[in-house]
Coordinates of C-alpha atoms in Angstrom, one line a residue:
X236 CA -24.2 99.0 209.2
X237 CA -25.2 96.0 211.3
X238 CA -28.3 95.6 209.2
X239 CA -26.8 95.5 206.2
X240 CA -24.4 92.7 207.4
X241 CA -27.7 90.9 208.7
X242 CA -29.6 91.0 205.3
X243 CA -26.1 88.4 204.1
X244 CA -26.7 86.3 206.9
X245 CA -30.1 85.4 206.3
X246 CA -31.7 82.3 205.2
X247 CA -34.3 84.2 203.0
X248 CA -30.8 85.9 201.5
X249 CA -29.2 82.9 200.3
X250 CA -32.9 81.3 198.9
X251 CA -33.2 84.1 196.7
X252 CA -30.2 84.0 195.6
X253 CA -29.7 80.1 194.8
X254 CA -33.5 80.4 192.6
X255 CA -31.8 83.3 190.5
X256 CA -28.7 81.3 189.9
X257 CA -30.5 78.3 188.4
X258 CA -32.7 80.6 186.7
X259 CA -29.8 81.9 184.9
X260 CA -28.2 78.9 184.5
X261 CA -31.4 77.5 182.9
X262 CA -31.4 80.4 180.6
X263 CA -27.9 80.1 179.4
X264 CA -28.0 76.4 178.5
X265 CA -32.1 76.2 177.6
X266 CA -31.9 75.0 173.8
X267 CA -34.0 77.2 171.5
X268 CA -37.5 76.0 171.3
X269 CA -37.9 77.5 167.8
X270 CA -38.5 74.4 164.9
X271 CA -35.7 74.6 162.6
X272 CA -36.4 77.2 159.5
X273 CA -37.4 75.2 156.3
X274 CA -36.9 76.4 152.9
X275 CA -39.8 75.6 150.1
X276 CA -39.2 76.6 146.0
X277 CA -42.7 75.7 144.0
X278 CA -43.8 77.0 140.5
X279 CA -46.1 79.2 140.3
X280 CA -49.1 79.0 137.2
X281 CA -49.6 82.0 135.4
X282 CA -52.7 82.4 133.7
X283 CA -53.8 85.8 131.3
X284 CA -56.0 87.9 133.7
X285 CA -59.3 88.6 133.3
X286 CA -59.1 92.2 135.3
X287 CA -57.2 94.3 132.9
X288 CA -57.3 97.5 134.9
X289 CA -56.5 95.8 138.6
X290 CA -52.5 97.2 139.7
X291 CA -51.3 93.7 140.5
X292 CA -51.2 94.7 144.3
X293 CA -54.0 92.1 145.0
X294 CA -52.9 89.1 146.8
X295 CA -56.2 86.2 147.2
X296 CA -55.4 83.8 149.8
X297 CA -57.5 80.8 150.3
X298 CA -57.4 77.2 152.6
X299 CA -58.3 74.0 150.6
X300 CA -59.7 71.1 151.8
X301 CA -56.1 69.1 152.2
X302 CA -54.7 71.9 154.1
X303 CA -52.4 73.6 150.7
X304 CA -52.8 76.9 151.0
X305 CA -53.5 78.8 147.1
X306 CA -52.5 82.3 146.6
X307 CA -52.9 83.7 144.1
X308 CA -51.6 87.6 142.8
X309 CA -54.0 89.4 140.3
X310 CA -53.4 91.1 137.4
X311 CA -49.5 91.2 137.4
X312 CA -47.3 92.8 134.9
X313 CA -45.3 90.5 133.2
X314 CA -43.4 89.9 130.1
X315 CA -45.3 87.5 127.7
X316 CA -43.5 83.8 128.3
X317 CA -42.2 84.4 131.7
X318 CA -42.5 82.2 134.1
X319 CA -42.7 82.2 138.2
X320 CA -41.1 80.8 141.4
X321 CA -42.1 81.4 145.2
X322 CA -39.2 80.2 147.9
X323 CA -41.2 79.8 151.0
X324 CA -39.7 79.7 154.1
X325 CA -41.3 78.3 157.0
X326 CA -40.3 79.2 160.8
X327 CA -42.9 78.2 163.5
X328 CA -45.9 80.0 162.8
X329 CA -44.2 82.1 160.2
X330 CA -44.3 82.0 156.6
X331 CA -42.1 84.5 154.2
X332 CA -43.4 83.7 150.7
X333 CA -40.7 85.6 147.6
X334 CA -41.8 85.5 144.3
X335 CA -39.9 86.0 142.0
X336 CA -39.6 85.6 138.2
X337 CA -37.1 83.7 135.8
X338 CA -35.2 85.2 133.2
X339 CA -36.9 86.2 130.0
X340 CA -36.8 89.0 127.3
X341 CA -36.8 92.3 127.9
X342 CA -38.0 93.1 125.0
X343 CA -41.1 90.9 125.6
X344 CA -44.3 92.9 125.3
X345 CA -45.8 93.2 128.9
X346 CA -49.3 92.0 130.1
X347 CA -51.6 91.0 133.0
X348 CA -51.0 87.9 134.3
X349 CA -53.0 86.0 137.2
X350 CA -49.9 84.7 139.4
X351 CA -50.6 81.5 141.3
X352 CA -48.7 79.0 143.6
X353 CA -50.5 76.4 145.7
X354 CA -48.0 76.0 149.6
X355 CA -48.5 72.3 150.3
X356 CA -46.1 72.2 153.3
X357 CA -48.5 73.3 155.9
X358 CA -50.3 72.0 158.7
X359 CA -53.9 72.9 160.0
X360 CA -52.9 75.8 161.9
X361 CA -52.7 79.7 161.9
X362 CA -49.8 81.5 160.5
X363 CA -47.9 84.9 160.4
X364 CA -47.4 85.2 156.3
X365 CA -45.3 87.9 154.7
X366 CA -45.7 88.1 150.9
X367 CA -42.9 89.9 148.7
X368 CA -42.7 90.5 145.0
X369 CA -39.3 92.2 145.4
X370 CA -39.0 92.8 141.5
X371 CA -42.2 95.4 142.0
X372 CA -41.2 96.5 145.3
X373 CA -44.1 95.2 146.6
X374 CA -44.7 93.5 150.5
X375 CA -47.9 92.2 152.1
X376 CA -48.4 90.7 155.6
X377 CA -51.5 89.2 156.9
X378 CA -52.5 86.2 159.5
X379 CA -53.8 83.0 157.6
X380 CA -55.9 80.1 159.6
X381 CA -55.1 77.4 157.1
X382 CA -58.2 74.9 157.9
X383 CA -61.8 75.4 157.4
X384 CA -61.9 76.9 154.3
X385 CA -60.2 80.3 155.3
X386 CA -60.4 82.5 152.9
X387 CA -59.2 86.5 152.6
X388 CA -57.5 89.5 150.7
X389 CA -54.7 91.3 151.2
X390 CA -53.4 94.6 149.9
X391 CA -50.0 94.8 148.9
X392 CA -47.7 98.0 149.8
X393 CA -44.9 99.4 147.5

């Protein structure tokens, strides 16, 4: 019992204790460190695809010189006339890119479409990017390095 009641009076005791109070204390009132989220709408260009037999689950991605990142969906199925939107929103190091597609006629005859939209809202670093067409069900995620050139595929899921 004596022991116990020694381990309270010591000096080591009460240093251990302070340090975990101001740790806490710094952890409660630390501000996040995470930038603000920012939320991005651009038109996408949709051009007639030349691969008429590709599923439309093909997502290019490619750096350009001034840092805009192009990526570009092949061979999506789309009504003829429609037209194309990506919201982008940008968190850190994190991009979530939606697509999505304005109203048109359904009784539009469907074709392949190239679907295109050029991010100019970047800087010259590496990002996180989810890419969603939620009208096909369809989700990619890869890592982009958006300098040099950078260049790559991804496959998207259903």
């Amino acid at each position: 019992m004596m022991i116990l009641l020694d381990i309270f009076t010591s000096v080591e005791f009460y240093t251990i204790a302070i340090t975990v109070a101001i740790l806490i204390v710094g952890f409660i009132f630390n501000p996040s460190r995470r930038s603000p989220a920012m939320t991005y709408l651009y038109s996408a260009t949709i051009e007639p695809s030349a691969e008429a037999d590709a599923d439309g689950r093909l997502l290019e991605i490619e750096s350009l010189d001034d840092f805009t990142l192009l990526l570009r969906r092949r061979c999506a199925v789309l009504p003829e006339g429609a037209s194309a939107f990506a919201n982008v929103e940008l968190v850190d190091d994190k991009i979530t890119v939606t697509e999505k597609l304005s109203a048109s006629s359904s009784t539009a005859p469907l074709a392949c479409y190239d679907v295109s939209v050029r991010i100019d809202c970047l800087k010259a670093t590496r990002y996180h990017l989810r890419y969603e067409v939620p009208g096909a069900g369809l989700w990619g995620v890869c890592v982009v390095v958006n300098r040099d050139r950078f260049g790559t595929t991804a496959r998207l899921q259903l």
